[in-house]
PDB file of C-alpha atoms in Angstrom:
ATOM      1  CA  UNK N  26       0.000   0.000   0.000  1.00 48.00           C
ATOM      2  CA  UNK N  27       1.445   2.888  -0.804  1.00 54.00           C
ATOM      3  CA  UNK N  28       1.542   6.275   1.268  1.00 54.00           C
ATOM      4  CA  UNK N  29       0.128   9.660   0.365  1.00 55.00           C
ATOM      5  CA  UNK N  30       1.707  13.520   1.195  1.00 56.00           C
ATOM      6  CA  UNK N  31      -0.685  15.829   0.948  1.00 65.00           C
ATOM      7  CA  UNK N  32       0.825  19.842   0.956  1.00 66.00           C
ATOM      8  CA  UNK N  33      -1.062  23.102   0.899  1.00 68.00           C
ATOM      9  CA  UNK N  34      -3.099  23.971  -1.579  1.00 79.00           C
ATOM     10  CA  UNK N  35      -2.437  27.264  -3.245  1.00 75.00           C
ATOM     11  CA  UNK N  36      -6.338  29.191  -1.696  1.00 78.00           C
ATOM     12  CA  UNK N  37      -4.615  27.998   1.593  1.00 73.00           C
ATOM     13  CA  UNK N  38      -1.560  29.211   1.535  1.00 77.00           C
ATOM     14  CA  UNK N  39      -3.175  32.758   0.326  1.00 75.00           C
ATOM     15  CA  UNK N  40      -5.535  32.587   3.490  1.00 76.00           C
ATOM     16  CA  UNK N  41      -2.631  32.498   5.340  1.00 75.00           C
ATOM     17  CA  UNK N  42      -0.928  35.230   4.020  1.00 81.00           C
ATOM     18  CA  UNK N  43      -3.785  37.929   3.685  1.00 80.00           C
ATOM     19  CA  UNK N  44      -4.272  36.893   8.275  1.00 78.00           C
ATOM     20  CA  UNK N  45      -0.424  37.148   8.759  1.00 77.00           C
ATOM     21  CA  UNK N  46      -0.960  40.378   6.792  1.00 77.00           C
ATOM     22  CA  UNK N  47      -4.001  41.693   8.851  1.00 76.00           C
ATOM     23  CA  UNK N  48      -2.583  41.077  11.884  1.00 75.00           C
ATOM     24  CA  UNK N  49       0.823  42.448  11.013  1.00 73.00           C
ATOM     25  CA  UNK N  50      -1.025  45.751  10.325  1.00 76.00           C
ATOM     26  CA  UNK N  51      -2.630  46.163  13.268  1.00 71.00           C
ATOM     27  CA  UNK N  52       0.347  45.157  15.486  1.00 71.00           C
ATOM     28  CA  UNK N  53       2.655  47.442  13.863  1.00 71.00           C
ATOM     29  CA  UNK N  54      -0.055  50.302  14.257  1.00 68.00           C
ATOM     30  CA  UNK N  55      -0.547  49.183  18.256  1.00 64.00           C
ATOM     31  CA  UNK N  56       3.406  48.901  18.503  1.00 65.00           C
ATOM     32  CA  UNK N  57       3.680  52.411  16.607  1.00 63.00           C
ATOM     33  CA  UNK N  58       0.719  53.698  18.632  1.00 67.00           C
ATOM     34  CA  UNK N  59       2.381  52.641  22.071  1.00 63.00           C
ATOM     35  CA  UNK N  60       5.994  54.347  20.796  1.00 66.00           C
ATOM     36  CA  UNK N  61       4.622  57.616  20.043  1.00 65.00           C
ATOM     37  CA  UNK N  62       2.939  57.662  22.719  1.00 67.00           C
ATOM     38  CA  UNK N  63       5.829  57.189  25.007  1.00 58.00           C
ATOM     39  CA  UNK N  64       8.102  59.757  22.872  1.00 65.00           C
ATOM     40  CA  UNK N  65       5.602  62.528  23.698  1.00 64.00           C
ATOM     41  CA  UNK N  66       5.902  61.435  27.412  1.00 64.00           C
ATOM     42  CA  UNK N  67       9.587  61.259  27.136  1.00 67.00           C
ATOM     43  CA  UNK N  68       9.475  64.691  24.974  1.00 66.00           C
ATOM     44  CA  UNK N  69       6.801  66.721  27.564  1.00 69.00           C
ATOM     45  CA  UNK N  70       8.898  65.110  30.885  1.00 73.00           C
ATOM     46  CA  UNK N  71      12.351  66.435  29.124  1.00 73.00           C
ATOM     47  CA  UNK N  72      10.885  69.851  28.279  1.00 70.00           C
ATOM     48  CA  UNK N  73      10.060  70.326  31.847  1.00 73.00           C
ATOM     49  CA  UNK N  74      13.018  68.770  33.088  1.00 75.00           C
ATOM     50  CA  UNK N  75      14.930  71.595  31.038  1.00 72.00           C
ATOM     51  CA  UNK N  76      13.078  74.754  32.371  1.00 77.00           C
ATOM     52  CA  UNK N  77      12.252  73.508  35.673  1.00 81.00           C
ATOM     53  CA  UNK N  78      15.563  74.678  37.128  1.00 83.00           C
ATOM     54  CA  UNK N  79      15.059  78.188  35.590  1.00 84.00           C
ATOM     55  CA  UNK N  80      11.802  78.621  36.686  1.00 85.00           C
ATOM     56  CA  UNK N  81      12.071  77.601  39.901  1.00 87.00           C
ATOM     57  CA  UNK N  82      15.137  80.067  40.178  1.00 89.00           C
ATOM     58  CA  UNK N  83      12.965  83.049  39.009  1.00 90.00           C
ATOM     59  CA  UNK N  84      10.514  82.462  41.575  1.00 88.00           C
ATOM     60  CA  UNK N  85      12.706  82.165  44.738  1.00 88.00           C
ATOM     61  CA  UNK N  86      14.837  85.164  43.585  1.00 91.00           C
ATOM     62  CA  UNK N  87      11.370  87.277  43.085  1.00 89.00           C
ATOM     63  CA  UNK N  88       9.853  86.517  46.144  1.00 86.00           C
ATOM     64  CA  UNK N  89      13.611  86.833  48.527  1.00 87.00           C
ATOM     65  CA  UNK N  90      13.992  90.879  46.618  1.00 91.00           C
ATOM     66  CA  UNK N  91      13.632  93.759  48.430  1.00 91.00           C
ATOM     67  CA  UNK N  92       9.888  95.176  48.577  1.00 86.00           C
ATOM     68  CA  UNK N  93       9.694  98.144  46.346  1.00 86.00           C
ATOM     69  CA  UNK N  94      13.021  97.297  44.020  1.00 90.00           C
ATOM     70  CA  UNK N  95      10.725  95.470  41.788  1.00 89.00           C
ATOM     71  CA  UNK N  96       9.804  97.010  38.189  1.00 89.00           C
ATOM     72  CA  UNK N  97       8.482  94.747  34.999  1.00 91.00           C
ATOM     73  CA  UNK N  98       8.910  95.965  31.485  1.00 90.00           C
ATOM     74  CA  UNK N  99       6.892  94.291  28.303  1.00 88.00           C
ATOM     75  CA  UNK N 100       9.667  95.045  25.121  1.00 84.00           C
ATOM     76  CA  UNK N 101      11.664  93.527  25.923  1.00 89.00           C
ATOM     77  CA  UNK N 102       9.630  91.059  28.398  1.00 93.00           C
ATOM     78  CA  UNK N 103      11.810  91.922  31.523  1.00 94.00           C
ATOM     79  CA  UNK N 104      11.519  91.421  35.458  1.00 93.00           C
ATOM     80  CA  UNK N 105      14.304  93.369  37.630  1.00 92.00           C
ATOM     81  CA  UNK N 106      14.781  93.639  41.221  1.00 93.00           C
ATOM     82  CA  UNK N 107      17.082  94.030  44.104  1.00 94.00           C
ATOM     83  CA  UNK N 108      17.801  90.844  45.964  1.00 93.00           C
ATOM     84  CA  UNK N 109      18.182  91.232  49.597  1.00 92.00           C
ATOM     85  CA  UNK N 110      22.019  90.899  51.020  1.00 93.00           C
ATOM     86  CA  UNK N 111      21.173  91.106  54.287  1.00 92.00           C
ATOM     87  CA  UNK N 112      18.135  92.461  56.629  1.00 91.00           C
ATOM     88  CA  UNK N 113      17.241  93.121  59.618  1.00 91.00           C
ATOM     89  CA  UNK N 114      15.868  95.530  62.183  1.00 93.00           C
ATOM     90  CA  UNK N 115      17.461  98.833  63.534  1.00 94.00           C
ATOM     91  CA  UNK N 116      17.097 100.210  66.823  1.00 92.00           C
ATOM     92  CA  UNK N 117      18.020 103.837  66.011  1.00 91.00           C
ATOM     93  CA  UNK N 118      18.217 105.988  62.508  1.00 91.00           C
ATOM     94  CA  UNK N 119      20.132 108.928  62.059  1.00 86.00           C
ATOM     95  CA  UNK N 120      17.750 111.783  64.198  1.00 67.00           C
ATOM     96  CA  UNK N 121      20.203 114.886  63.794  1.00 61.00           C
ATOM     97  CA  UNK N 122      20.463 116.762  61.144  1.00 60.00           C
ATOM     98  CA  UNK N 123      24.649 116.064  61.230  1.00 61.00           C
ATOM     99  CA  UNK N 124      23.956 112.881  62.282  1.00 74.00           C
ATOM    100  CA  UNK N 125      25.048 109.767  60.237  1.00 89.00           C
ATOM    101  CA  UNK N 126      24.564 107.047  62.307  1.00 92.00           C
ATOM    102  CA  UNK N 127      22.401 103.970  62.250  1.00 93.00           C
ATOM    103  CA  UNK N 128      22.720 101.200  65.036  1.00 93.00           C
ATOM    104  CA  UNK N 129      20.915  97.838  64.214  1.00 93.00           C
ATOM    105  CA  UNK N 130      21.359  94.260  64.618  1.00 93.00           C
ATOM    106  CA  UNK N 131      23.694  91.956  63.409  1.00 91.00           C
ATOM    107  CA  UNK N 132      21.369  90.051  60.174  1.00 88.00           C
ATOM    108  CA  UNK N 133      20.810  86.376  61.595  1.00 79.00           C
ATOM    109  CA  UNK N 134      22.562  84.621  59.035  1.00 76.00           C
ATOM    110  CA  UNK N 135      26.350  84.735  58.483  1.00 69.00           C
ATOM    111  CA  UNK N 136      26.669  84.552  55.517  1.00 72.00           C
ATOM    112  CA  UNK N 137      24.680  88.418  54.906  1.00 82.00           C
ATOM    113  CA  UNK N 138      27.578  90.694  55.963  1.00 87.00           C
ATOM    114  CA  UNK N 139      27.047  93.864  55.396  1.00 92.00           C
ATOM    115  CA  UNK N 140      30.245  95.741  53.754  1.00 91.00           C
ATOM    116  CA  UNK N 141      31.174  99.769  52.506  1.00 93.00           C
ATOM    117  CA  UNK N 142      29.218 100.249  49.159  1.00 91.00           C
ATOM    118  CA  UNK N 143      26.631  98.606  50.266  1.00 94.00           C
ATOM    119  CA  UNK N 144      23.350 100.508  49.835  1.00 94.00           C
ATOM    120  CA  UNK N 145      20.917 100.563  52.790  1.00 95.00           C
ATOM    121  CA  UNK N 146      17.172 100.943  52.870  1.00 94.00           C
ATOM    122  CA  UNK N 147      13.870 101.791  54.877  1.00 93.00           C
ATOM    123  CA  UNK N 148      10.720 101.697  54.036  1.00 91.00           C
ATOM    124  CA  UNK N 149      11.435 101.706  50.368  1.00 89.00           C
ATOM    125  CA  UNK N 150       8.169 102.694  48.521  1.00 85.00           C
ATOM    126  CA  UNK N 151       7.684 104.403  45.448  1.00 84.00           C
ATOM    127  CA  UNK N 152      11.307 103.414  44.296  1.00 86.00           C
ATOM    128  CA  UNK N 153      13.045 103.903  41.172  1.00 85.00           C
ATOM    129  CA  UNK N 154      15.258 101.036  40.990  1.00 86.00           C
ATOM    130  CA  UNK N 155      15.828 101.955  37.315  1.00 82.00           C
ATOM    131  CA  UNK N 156      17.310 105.467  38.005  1.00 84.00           C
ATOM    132  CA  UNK N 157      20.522 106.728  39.922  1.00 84.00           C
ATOM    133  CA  UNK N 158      20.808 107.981  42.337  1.00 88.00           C
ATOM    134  CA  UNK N 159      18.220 106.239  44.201  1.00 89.00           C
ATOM    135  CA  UNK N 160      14.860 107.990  45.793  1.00 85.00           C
ATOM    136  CA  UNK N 161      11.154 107.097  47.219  1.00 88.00           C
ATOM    137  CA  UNK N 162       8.594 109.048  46.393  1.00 87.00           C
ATOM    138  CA  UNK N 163       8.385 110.127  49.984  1.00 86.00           C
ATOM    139  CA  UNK N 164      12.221 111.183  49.946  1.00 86.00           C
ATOM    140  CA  UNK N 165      15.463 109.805  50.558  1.00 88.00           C
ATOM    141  CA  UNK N 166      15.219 105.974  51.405  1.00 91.00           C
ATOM    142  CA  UNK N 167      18.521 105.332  50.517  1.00 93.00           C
ATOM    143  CA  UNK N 168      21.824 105.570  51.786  1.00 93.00           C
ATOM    144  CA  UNK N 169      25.314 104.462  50.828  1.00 93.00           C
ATOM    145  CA  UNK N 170      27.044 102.355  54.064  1.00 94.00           C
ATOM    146  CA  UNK N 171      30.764 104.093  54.807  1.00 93.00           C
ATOM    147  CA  UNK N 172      31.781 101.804  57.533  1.00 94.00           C
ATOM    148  CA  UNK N 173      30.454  99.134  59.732  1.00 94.00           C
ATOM    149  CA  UNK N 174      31.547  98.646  63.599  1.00 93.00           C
ATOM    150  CA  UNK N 175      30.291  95.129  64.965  1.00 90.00           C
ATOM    151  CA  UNK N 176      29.947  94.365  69.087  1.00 89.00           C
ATOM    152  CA  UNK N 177      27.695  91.666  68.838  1.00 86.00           C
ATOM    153  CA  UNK N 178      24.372  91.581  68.817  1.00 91.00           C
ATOM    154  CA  UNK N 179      24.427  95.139  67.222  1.00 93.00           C
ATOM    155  CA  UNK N 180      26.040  97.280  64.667  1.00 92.00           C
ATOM    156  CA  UNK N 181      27.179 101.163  63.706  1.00 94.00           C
ATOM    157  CA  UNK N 182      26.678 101.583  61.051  1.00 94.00           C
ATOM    158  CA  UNK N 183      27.893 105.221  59.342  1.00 93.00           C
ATOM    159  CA  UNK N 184      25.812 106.417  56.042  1.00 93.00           C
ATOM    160  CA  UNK N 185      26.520 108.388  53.474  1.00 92.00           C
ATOM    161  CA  UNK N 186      24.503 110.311  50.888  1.00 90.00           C
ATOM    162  CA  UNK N 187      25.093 108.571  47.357  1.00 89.00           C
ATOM    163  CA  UNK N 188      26.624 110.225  44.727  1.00 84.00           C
ATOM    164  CA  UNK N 189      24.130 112.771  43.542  1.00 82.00           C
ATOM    165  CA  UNK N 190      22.044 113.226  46.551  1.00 83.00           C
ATOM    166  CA  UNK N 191      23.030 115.217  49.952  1.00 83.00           C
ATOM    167  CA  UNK N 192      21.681 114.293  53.402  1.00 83.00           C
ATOM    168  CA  UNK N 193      22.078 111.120  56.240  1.00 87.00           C
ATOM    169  CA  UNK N 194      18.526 110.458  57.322  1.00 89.00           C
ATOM    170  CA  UNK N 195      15.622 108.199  55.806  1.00 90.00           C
ATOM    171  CA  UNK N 196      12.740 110.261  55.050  1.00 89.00           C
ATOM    172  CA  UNK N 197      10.430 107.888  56.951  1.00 90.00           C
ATOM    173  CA  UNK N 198      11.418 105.634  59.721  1.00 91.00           C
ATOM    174  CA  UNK N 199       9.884 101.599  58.499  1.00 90.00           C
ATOM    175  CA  UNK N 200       6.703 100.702  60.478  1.00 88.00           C
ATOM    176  CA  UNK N 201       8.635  97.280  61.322  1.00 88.00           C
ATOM    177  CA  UNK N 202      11.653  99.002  61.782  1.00 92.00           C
ATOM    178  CA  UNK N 203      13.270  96.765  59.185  1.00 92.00           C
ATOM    179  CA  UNK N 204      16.611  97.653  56.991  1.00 94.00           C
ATOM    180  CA  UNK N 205      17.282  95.938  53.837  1.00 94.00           C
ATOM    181  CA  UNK N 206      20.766  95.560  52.366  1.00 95.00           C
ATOM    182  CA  UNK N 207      21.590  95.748  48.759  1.00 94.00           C
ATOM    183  CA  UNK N 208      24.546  95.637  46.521  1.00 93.00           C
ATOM    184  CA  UNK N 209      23.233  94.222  42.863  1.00 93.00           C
ATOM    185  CA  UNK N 210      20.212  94.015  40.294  1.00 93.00           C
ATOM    186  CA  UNK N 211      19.312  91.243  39.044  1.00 95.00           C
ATOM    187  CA  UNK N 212      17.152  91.108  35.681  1.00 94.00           C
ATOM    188  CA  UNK N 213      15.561  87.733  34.166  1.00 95.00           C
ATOM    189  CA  UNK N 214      14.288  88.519  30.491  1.00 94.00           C
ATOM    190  CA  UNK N 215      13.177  86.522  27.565  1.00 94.00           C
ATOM    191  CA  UNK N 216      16.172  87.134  24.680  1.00 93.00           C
ATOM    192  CA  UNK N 217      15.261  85.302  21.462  1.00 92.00           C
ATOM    193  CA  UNK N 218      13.710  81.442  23.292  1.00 90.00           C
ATOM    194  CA  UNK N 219      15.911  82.115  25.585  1.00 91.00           C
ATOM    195  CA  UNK N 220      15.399  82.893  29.749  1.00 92.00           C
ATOM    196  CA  UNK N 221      18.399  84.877  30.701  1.00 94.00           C
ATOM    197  CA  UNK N 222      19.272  85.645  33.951  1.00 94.00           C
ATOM    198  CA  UNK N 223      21.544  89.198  34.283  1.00 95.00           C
ATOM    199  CA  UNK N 224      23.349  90.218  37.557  1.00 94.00           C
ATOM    200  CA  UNK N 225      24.690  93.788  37.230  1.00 92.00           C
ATOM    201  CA  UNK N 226      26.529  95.622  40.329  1.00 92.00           C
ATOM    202  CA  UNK N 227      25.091  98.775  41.650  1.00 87.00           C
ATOM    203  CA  UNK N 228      28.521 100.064  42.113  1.00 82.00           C
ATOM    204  CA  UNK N 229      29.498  99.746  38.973  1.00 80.00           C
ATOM    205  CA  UNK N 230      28.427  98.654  35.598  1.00 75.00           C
ATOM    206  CA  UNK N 231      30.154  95.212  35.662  1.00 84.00           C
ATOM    207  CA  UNK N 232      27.600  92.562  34.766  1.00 90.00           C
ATOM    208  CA  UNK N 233      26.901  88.907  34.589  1.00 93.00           C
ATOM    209  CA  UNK N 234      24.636  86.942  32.274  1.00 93.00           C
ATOM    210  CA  UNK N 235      23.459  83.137  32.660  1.00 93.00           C
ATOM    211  CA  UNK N 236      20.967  81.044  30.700  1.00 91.00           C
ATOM    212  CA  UNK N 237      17.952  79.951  33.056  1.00 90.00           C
ATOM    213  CA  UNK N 238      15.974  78.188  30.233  1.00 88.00           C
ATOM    214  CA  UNK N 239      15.308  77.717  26.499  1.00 87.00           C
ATOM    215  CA  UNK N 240      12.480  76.437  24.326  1.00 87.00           C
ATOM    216  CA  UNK N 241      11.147  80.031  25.773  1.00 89.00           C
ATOM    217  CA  UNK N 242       7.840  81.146  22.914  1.00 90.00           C
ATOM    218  CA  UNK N 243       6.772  83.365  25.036  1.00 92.00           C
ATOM    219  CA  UNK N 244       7.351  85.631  28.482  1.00 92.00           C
ATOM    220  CA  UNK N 245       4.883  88.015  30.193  1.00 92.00           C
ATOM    221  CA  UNK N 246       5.701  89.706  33.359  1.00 92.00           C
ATOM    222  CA  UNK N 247       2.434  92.524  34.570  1.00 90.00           C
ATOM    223  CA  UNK N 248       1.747  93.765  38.462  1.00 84.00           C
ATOM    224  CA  UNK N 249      -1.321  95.622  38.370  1.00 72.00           C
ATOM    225  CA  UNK N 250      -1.363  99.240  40.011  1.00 65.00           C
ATOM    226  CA  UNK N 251      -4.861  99.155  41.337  1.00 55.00           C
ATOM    227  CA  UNK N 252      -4.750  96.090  43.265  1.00 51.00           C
ATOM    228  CA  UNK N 253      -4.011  95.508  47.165  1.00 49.00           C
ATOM    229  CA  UNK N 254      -0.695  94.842  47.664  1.00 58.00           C
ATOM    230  CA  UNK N 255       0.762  95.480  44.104  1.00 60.00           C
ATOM    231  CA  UNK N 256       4.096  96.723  44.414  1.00 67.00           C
ATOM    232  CA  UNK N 257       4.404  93.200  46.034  1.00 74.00           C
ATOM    233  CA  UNK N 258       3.131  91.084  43.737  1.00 83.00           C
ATOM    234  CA  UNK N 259       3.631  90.348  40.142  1.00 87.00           C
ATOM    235  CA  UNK N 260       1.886  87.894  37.628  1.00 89.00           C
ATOM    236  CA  UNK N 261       4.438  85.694  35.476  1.00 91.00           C
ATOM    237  CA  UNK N 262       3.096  83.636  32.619  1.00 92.00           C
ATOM    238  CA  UNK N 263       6.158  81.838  30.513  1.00 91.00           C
ATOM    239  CA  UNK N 264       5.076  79.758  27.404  1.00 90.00           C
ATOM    240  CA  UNK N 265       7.883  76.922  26.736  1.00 88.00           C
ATOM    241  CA  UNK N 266       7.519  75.251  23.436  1.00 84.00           C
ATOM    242  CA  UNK N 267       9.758  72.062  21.912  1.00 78.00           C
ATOM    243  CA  UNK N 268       9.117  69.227  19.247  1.00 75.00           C
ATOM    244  CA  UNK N 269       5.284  70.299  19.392  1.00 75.00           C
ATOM    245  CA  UNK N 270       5.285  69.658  23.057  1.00 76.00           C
ATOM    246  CA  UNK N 271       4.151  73.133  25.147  1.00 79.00           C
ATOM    247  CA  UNK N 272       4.778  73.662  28.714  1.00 82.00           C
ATOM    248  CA  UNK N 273       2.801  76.963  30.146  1.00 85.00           C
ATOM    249  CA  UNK N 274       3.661  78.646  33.444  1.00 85.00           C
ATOM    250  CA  UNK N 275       1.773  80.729  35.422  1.00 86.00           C
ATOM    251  CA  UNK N 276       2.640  82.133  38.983  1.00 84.00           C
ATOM    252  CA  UNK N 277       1.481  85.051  41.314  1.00 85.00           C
ATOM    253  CA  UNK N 278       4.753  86.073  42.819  1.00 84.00           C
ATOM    254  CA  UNK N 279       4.454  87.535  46.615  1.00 81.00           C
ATOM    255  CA  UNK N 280       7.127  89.215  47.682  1.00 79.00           C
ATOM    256  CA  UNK N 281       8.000  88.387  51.567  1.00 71.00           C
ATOM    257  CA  UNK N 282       7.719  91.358  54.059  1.00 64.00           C
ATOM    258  CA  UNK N 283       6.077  94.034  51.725  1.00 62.00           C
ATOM    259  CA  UNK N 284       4.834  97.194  53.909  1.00 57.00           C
TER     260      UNK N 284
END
């Protein structure tokens, strides 16, 4: 007796092909499907991971400057400020017309040491920080430091007039008695889609300039005049923008210890 093979017929082998085929399509597109989506992740999670650090930097800077330093500007999309180099609280201003004197404590942390050049200021409101020499509306709240005398817990503190300006005394004594210690401006603006940090010495004109972020579409600094508290606070809305993945920020800024 003798045995028979039997193959595939040619419809069969067809069938075959055209389901291998099907389901080749539709696991590529659930493969493909699956990829994308975890590029975008990757993508969105790498765009933030790239302007977190900037971001995060503009808003401890804003809310640590000095209440009344801060001024926005929309061309080019600017926020500038004074950062505090030390604070704290006096216990007597200059009260004599030749007087030049200020006696306050030692700032709590070590690291603030107040130095000659430094400028000192109370109750700064209505400030020009744009404009030399420095004024308040309300008159002088800002003097130059000429020496500093430390015996722990206090210091003397002898003030000068800057350059420009005559007179020792602060227009109006602070309500907290606070003093605020400055030395530098600092700027963050948007440059091209770019978030660039700027450090410039009151003293002189000798600057510094570091990029916070890219990817930057868009920047938008405002503080609104009419509202409670505004020369404290200040709206920030940055637009970041890479590969068709878009990051927005927006932030109300407080800054600490505003009047």
């Amino acid at each position: 007796m003798r045995a028979c093979s039997r193959g595939f017929t040619l419809m069969e082998i067809v069938v075959v092909i055209l389901l291998l085929g099907v389901l080749g399509i539709y696991t590529t597109q659930f493969i493909g499907s699956g990829t994308r989506m975890y590029a975008d992740v990757a993508a969105r999670e790498q765009l933030m991971n790239d302007v977190r650090f900037g971001v995060e930097r503009l808003n401890r800077e804003v809310r640590d400057a000095i209440p009344g330093t801060l001024q926005v500007t929309s061309a080019p999309a600017c926020i500038r400020f004074w950062p505090i180099k030390a604070a704290s609280r006096y216990l007597q201003l200059p009260g004599s017309a030749a007087g030049s004197t200020m006696v306050a404590f030692i700032p709590a942390l070590a690291e603030q040491q107040v130095a000659p050049g430094d400028l000192a200021l109370v109750f700064p409101q209505g400030l020009d920080p744009a404009t030399a020499p420095y004024a308040c509306s309300h008159g002088n709240c800002v003097l130059q430091v000429a020496s500093v005398t430390s015996a722990a817990p206090l210091q003397s503190i002898q003030l000068q007039a800057q350059s420009g300006l005559t007179g020792t005394q602060f227009a109006t004594p602070s309500p907290g008695q606070r003093v605020y210690y400055a030395d530098r401006r600092v700027s963050f603006c948007q440059q091209g889609s770019q978030l660039i940090r700027q450090e410039q010495l009151l003293a002189s004109s000798a600057t510094e300039s570091n990029i916070m972020a890219e990817a930057l579409q868009s920047a938008s600094f405002s503080m609104e005049s009419g509202a409670f508290n505004s020369n404290g606070e200040v709206l920030v809305r940055l637009l970041f923008s890479r590969r068709d993945e878009a990051v927005q920020f927006s932030h109300l800024l407080e800054v600490d210890n505003v009047p």
